[in-house]
CSV table of C-alpha atoms and ligand atoms in Angstrom, one decimal:
chain,number,residue,atom,x,y,z
A,1068,MET,CA,-16.6,2.5,-19.3
A,1069,SER,CA,-14.6,5.5,-18.1
A,1070,ASN,CA,-11.0,6.0,-19.0
A,1071,ASP,CA,-10.0,5.5,-15.4
A,1072,ARG,CA,-11.8,2.2,-15.1
A,1073,THR,CA,-10.4,0.9,-18.4
A,1074,ARG,CA,-6.8,1.8,-17.2
A,1075,ILE,CA,-7.5,0.2,-13.8
A,1076,ILE,CA,-8.6,-3.1,-15.3
A,1077,ARG,CA,-5.7,-3.1,-17.7
A,1078,HIS,CA,-3.3,-2.7,-14.7
A,1079,LEU,CA,-5.0,-5.4,-12.7
A,1080,GLN,CA,-4.9,-7.9,-15.6
A,1081,ALA,CA,-1.1,-7.3,-15.9
A,1082,LEU,CA,-0.5,-7.6,-12.1
A,1083,ALA,CA,-2.8,-10.4,-10.9
A,1084,VAL,CA,-0.5,-13.3,-11.7
A,1085,GLU,CA,1.5,-15.5,-9.3
A,1086,ARG,CA,4.6,-13.5,-8.3
A,1087,HIS,CA,6.7,-15.6,-6.0
A,1088,PRO,CA,10.5,-15.8,-5.7
A,1089,GLU,CA,10.6,-19.7,-6.0
A,1090,THR,CA,7.5,-20.7,-7.9
A,1091,ALA,CA,7.2,-17.7,-10.3
A,1092,PRO,CA,10.5,-15.8,-10.3
A,1093,LYS,CA,10.0,-14.6,-13.9
A,1094,ALA,CA,6.7,-13.1,-13.2
A,1095,LEU,CA,8.1,-11.4,-10.1
A,1096,LEU,CA,10.8,-9.8,-12.2
A,1097,GLU,CA,8.3,-8.9,-15.0
A,1098,THR,CA,6.1,-7.2,-12.4
A,1099,ALA,CA,9.1,-5.1,-11.2
A,1100,HIS,CA,9.7,-4.0,-14.8
A,1101,TYR,CA,6.0,-3.3,-15.4
A,1102,LEU,CA,5.8,-1.1,-12.3
A,1103,SER,CA,9.0,0.8,-13.2
A,1104,ASP,CA,7.8,1.4,-16.8
A,1105,ALA,CA,4.4,2.6,-15.6
A,1106,PHE,CA,5.9,5.0,-13.0
A,1107,SER,CA,8.4,6.4,-15.6
A,1108,GLN,CA,5.6,6.9,-18.2
A,1109,CYS,CA,3.9,9.2,-15.7
A,1110,GLY,CA,7.1,11.3,-15.4
A,1111,TRP,CA,8.3,9.9,-12.0
A,1112,THR,CA,12.0,9.3,-11.4
A,1113,VAL,CA,12.5,5.5,-10.9
A,1114,THR,CA,15.3,3.7,-9.2
A,1115,GLN,CA,15.7,0.2,-7.8
A,1116,GLN,CA,16.8,-0.4,-4.2
A,1117,LEU,CA,18.6,-3.8,-4.3
A,1118,PHE,CA,18.7,-6.0,-1.2
A,1119,LYS,CA,20.1,-9.5,-0.5
A,1120,ALA,CA,17.8,-12.2,0.8
A,1121,GLU,CA,17.8,-16.0,0.6
A,1122,GLY,CA,21.1,-16.0,-1.3
A,1123,ARG,CA,19.8,-13.7,-4.1
A,1124,THR,CA,19.4,-10.0,-4.9
A,1125,TYR,CA,15.9,-8.5,-5.2
A,1126,PRO,CA,14.7,-5.0,-6.1
A,1127,ASN,CA,12.4,-2.7,-4.3
A,1128,ILE,CA,11.1,-0.2,-6.9
A,1129,LEU,CA,11.2,3.5,-5.8
A,1130,ALA,CA,9.4,6.2,-7.8
A,1131,ILE,CA,10.1,9.8,-6.7
A,1132,ARG,CA,8.6,13.2,-7.4
A,1133,ASN,CA,10.1,16.3,-5.9
A,1134,PRO,CA,8.5,19.7,-5.4
A,1135,ALA,CA,9.4,22.1,-8.3
A,1136,GLY,CA,12.5,24.3,-7.5
A,1137,GLY,CA,12.6,22.4,-4.3
A,1138,LYS,CA,14.4,22.5,-1.0
A,1139,ARG,CA,14.5,18.8,-1.4
A,1140,ASP,CA,17.4,18.2,0.9
A,1141,SER,CA,15.6,19.5,3.9
A,1142,ALA,CA,12.2,18.1,2.9
A,1143,SER,CA,10.8,14.9,4.5
A,1144,PRO,CA,9.2,12.7,1.9
A,1145,LEU,CA,5.8,11.1,2.2
A,1146,LEU,CA,6.0,7.4,1.4
A,1147,ILE,CA,3.2,5.3,-0.1
A,1148,GLY,CA,4.0,1.6,-0.3
A,1149,ALA,CA,2.6,-1.8,-1.4
A,1150,HIS,CA,4.2,-5.2,-2.0
A,1151,TYR,CA,4.6,-6.8,-5.4
A,1152,ASP,CA,5.3,-10.4,-4.5
A,1153,THR,CA,2.6,-13.0,-3.8
A,1154,VAL,CA,2.5,-16.3,-1.8
A,1155,ALA,CA,3.1,-19.4,-3.9
A,1156,GLY,CA,0.0,-20.6,-5.9
A,1157,SER,CA,-2.0,-17.4,-5.7
A,1158,PRO,CA,-2.4,-14.7,-8.4
A,1159,GLY,CA,-2.8,-12.2,-5.5
A,1160,ALA,CA,-5.4,-9.9,-7.0
A,1161,ASP,CA,-6.3,-8.5,-3.5
A,1162,ASP,CA,-2.9,-9.4,-2.0
A,1163,ASN,CA,-1.4,-7.2,-3.3
A,1164,ALA,CA,-2.3,-6.2,-6.9
A,1165,SER,CA,-5.0,-4.0,-5.3
A,1166,GLY,CA,-2.3,-2.1,-3.3
A,1167,LEU,CA,0.0,-1.8,-6.4
A,1168,LEU,CA,-2.9,-0.4,-8.3
A,1169,VAL,CA,-3.3,2.4,-5.8
A,1170,LEU,CA,0.4,3.3,-6.3
A,1171,LEU,CA,0.0,3.3,-10.1
A,1172,GLU,CA,-3.2,5.5,-9.9
A,1173,ALA,CA,-1.4,7.9,-7.6
A,1174,ALA,CA,1.5,8.2,-10.1
A,1175,GLU,CA,-1.0,8.9,-12.9
A,1176,ARG,CA,-3.3,11.3,-11.1
A,1177,LEU,CA,-0.7,13.3,-9.2
A,1178,LYS,CA,1.7,13.7,-12.1
A,1179,ASN,CA,0.8,17.4,-12.6
A,1180,ILE,CA,-0.2,18.4,-9.1
A,1181,PRO,CA,2.2,20.9,-7.3
A,1182,LEU,CA,3.9,19.5,-4.2
A,1183,SER,CA,5.3,21.0,-1.0
A,1184,GLN,CA,7.0,17.7,0.0
A,1185,PRO,CA,8.6,14.9,-2.1
A,1186,ILE,CA,6.5,11.8,-2.6
A,1187,TRP,CA,8.1,8.4,-2.8
A,1188,LEU,CA,6.0,5.5,-4.2
A,1189,ILE,CA,7.6,2.2,-3.3
A,1190,ALA,CA,6.8,-1.3,-4.4
A,1191,PHE,CA,8.4,-3.7,-1.9
A,1192,CYS,CA,9.5,-7.2,-2.7
A,1193,LEU,CA,9.3,-10.3,-0.4
A,1194,GLU,CA,6.7,-9.0,2.0
A,1195,GLU,CA,5.3,-12.5,2.1
A,1196,GLN,CA,8.7,-13.9,3.1
A,1197,GLY,CA,8.7,-11.9,6.3
A,1198,LEU,CA,8.7,-8.2,5.3
A,1199,LEU,CA,12.2,-8.5,3.9
A,1200,GLY,CA,12.0,-5.7,1.3
A,1201,SER,CA,10.5,-3.1,3.5
A,1202,THR,CA,12.8,-4.1,6.4
A,1203,ALA,CA,15.8,-3.5,4.1
A,1204,PHE,CA,14.3,-0.2,3.0
A,1205,ALA,CA,13.5,1.1,6.4
A,1206,THR,CA,16.9,-0.1,7.8
A,1207,ARG,CA,18.7,1.9,5.0
A,1208,LEU,CA,16.6,5.0,5.7
A,1209,ARG,CA,17.5,4.8,9.4
A,1210,LYS,CA,21.2,4.4,8.6
A,1211,MET,CA,21.2,7.4,6.3
A,1212,LYS,CA,19.4,9.4,9.0
A,1213,GLN,CA,16.7,10.2,6.4
A,1214,ARG,CA,13.6,11.8,8.0
A,1215,ILE,CA,10.2,11.0,6.5
A,1216,ARG,CA,6.7,12.6,6.8
A,1217,GLY,CA,5.4,9.1,7.2
A,1218,ALA,CA,4.6,5.9,5.3
A,1219,ILE,CA,1.1,4.9,4.1
A,1220,ILE,CA,1.1,1.2,3.4
A,1221,LEU,CA,-1.5,-0.4,1.2
A,1222,GLU,CA,-2.3,-4.0,2.4
A,1223,CYS,CA,-5.2,-5.8,0.7
A,1224,VAL,CA,-7.6,-3.0,-0.3
A,1225,GLY,CA,-9.8,-4.4,-3.0
A,1226,TYR,CA,-12.3,-6.8,-1.3
A,1227,ALA,CA,-15.7,-5.7,0.1
A,1228,ARG,CA,-19.1,-7.3,0.8
A,1229,HIS,CA,-22.4,-5.8,1.7
A,1230,GLU,CA,-24.1,-8.7,3.5
A,1231,ASP,CA,-24.4,-9.0,7.3
A,1232,GLY,CA,-22.0,-11.6,8.6
A,1233,SER,CA,-19.4,-10.9,5.8
A,1234,GLN,CA,-16.8,-9.6,8.3
A,1235,ARG,CA,-15.2,-11.5,11.1
A,1236,GLN,CA,-13.7,-9.8,14.3
A,1237,PRO,CA,-9.9,-10.1,14.2
A,1238,THR,CA,-8.7,-11.9,17.3
A,1239,GLY,CA,-7.9,-9.6,20.2
A,1240,VAL,CA,-8.9,-6.3,18.5
A,1241,PRO,CA,-10.1,-4.2,21.4
A,1242,ILE,CA,-12.8,-2.3,19.5
A,1243,PRO,CA,-16.1,-3.4,18.1
A,1244,VAL,CA,-15.8,-4.4,14.4
A,1245,PRO,CA,-18.8,-4.1,12.1
A,1246,THR,CA,-20.3,-7.4,10.9
A,1247,VAL,CA,-20.6,-6.0,7.3
A,1248,GLY,CA,-17.3,-6.2,5.4
A,1249,ASN,CA,-17.4,-2.9,3.5
A,1250,PHE,CA,-15.2,-0.6,5.6
A,1251,LEU,CA,-11.6,0.3,5.2
A,1252,GLY,CA,-9.4,-0.5,8.2
A,1253,ILE,CA,-6.8,2.2,9.2
A,1254,VAL,CA,-4.2,0.9,11.5
A,1255,GLY,CA,-1.6,3.1,13.2
A,1256,ASN,CA,0.5,3.3,16.3
A,1257,GLU,CA,0.8,6.2,18.7
A,1258,PRO,CA,3.6,8.0,17.0
A,1259,SER,CA,1.5,7.8,13.8
A,1260,ARG,CA,-1.5,9.7,15.1
A,1261,SER,CA,-1.2,12.7,12.8
A,1262,LEU,CA,-0.8,10.4,9.8
A,1263,VAL,CA,-3.9,8.4,10.9
A,1264,ALA,CA,-5.9,11.6,11.3
A,1265,ALA,CA,-4.9,12.8,7.9
A,1266,VAL,CA,-6.1,9.6,6.2
A,1267,GLU,CA,-9.4,9.5,8.2
A,1268,GLN,CA,-10.1,13.2,7.3
A,1269,SER,CA,-9.3,12.5,3.6
A,1270,ALA,CA,-11.6,9.5,3.5
A,1271,LYS,CA,-14.4,11.6,5.0
A,1272,HIS,CA,-14.0,14.5,2.7
A,1273,SER,CA,-13.3,12.8,-0.6
A,1274,VAL,CA,-15.8,9.9,-0.3
A,1275,PRO,CA,-18.4,10.8,2.3
A,1276,ALA,CA,-20.2,7.5,2.1
A,1277,PHE,CA,-17.1,5.4,2.6
A,1278,GLN,CA,-16.9,3.7,6.0
A,1279,THR,CA,-13.6,3.5,7.8
A,1280,LEU,CA,-12.6,1.9,11.1
A,1281,THR,CA,-9.5,3.2,12.9
A,1282,LEU,CA,-7.4,1.2,15.3
A,1283,THR,CA,-4.4,2.9,17.0
A,1284,VAL,CA,-2.1,0.4,18.9
A,1285,PRO,CA,0.5,1.1,21.6
A,1286,GLY,CA,4.2,0.5,20.9
A,1287,CYS,CA,4.8,-1.4,17.7
A,1288,GLY,CA,1.6,-3.5,18.0
A,1289,GLU,CA,3.5,-6.3,19.8
A,1290,LYS,CA,0.4,-7.4,21.7
A,1291,LEU,CA,-1.6,-7.8,18.5
A,1292,PRO,CA,0.4,-9.8,16.0
A,1293,ASP,CA,-2.4,-9.5,13.4
A,1294,VAL,CA,-1.8,-5.7,13.1
A,1295,ARG,CA,1.9,-6.3,12.3
A,1296,ARG,CA,1.3,-8.4,9.2
A,1297,SER,CA,2.4,-5.9,6.5
A,1298,ASP,CA,5.2,-3.6,5.5
A,1299,HIS,CA,4.2,-0.8,7.9
A,1300,ALA,CA,5.5,-2.9,10.8
A,1301,ALA,CA,9.1,-2.6,9.3
A,1302,PHE,CA,8.7,1.2,9.6
A,1303,TRP,CA,7.3,1.1,13.1
A,1304,ASP,CA,10.2,-1.1,14.2
A,1305,LYS,CA,12.7,1.5,13.0
A,1306,GLY,CA,10.8,4.4,14.7
A,1307,PHE,CA,9.1,5.8,11.6
A,1308,PRO,CA,5.4,6.9,11.6
A,1309,ALA,CA,3.4,4.5,9.4
A,1310,VAL,CA,-0.2,3.5,8.8
A,1311,MET,CA,-1.7,0.4,7.2
A,1312,LEU,CA,-4.8,0.6,5.1
A,1313,THR,CA,-6.6,-2.8,4.8
A,1314,ASP,CA,-9.8,-4.6,3.9
A,1315,THR,CA,-8.8,-6.9,6.8
A,1316,ALA,CA,-7.6,-9.7,4.5
A,1317,ASN,CA,-8.6,-13.2,5.8
A,1318,PHE,CA,-11.1,-11.7,8.3
A,1319,ARG,CA,-13.2,-10.8,5.3
A,1320,ASN,CA,-11.8,-12.3,2.1
A,1321,PRO,CA,-12.2,-16.1,1.7
A,1322,HIS,CA,-9.8,-16.1,-1.2
A,1323,TYR,CA,-7.0,-14.7,0.9
A,1324,HIS,CA,-3.7,-16.5,-0.2
A,1325,GLN,CA,-5.7,-18.9,-2.4
A,1326,PRO,CA,-5.6,-19.7,-6.1
A,1327,THR,CA,-9.0,-18.0,-6.2
A,1328,ASP,CA,-7.7,-14.5,-5.2
A,1329,ARG,CA,-8.6,-13.3,-8.7
A,1330,ILE,CA,-9.7,-10.0,-10.3
A,1331,GLU,CA,-13.3,-11.0,-10.6
A,1332,THR,CA,-13.6,-11.2,-6.8
A,1333,LEU,CA,-12.6,-7.6,-6.3
A,1334,ASN,CA,-15.0,-4.8,-5.7
A,1335,LEU,CA,-13.8,-2.0,-8.0
A,1336,ASP,CA,-16.0,0.7,-6.4
A,1337,PHE,CA,-14.4,0.0,-3.1
A,1338,LEU,CA,-11.0,0.1,-4.7
A,1339,ASP,CA,-11.9,3.5,-6.3
A,1340,ALA,CA,-12.8,4.9,-2.8
A,1341,VAL,CA,-9.4,3.7,-1.5
A,1342,ILE,CA,-7.7,5.4,-4.4
A,1343,GLU,CA,-9.6,8.7,-3.8
A,1344,THR,CA,-8.7,8.5,-0.1
A,1345,VAL,CA,-5.0,8.0,-0.7
A,1346,ILE,CA,-4.8,10.8,-3.3
A,1347,ALA,CA,-6.6,13.2,-0.9
A,1348,SER,CA,-4.2,12.1,1.9
A,1349,ILE,CA,-1.2,12.8,-0.3
A,1350,GLN,CA,-2.6,16.2,-1.1
A,1351,ILE,CA,-3.2,17.1,2.6
A,1352,LEU,CA,0.2,15.8,3.6
A,1353,ALA,CA,2.4,16.8,0.7
A,1354,GLY,CA,0.3,19.1,-1.5
A,1355,PRO,CA,0.7,22.8,-1.9
A,1356,PRO,CA,0.6,24.7,1.4
A,1357,HIS,CA,-2.7,26.5,0.6
A,1358,ILE,CA,-4.7,23.2,0.4
B,1522,ZN,ZN1,-0.3,-11.8,1.9
């Protein structure tokens, strides 16, 4: 087994446990620590952004790398985000250990790559409680008048099938959706078009056989509630460009939000292709100018 695959499995085993503020608060906190440690070990600067919700304080975990010698004050960071809480009763391997894994692999594989823009990797808390962590984060950015290059949000990104009939058409989606569940969904809104294009191009170049399906919605996706179901919507609502990458969750994965959302149901080759796509997107959007 390759070193990368061994590391990926080790991370997934650590992350895919129930992480819920009421039913598994200890695991939720331990996951925040695990992520902080892993980002720090790759040389990223880690801070917690605390927010109040449901009578308690919770942390979003933020890991930052700035360009060397940088004009960091004028630079707009590129954000990559995923959530670290789960619903009650589910170990959340696809939702959202798969997204967290992409953050951890980005931290590892980009640690020595020169940058032109800062990169912020963010693990949000309480997505499952109504996007509370990402809403607190985006609200604070807006108040501070912080500009960003955009936010790439990893929703469920680890489940794929190759049989016909393994993909359902999400309600109201105005484009034909393949019936084989092995593509990555890229969902943006109109102000996010350049971000969407960068991710599409990255997927095509880095993993030519990887299928993607792009949907760009008007406004903040108000007419299609299913496209607003993750942390990117918190950024859209505050006027920031953001894109969601998704395996389409319950429209493909029968284990969605179930006790059976376990590591052995994930497709690690699909997850590898998502990792490659996100790394290539970061290099296009925040890498050295000559790339
Ligand atoms: Zn979920």
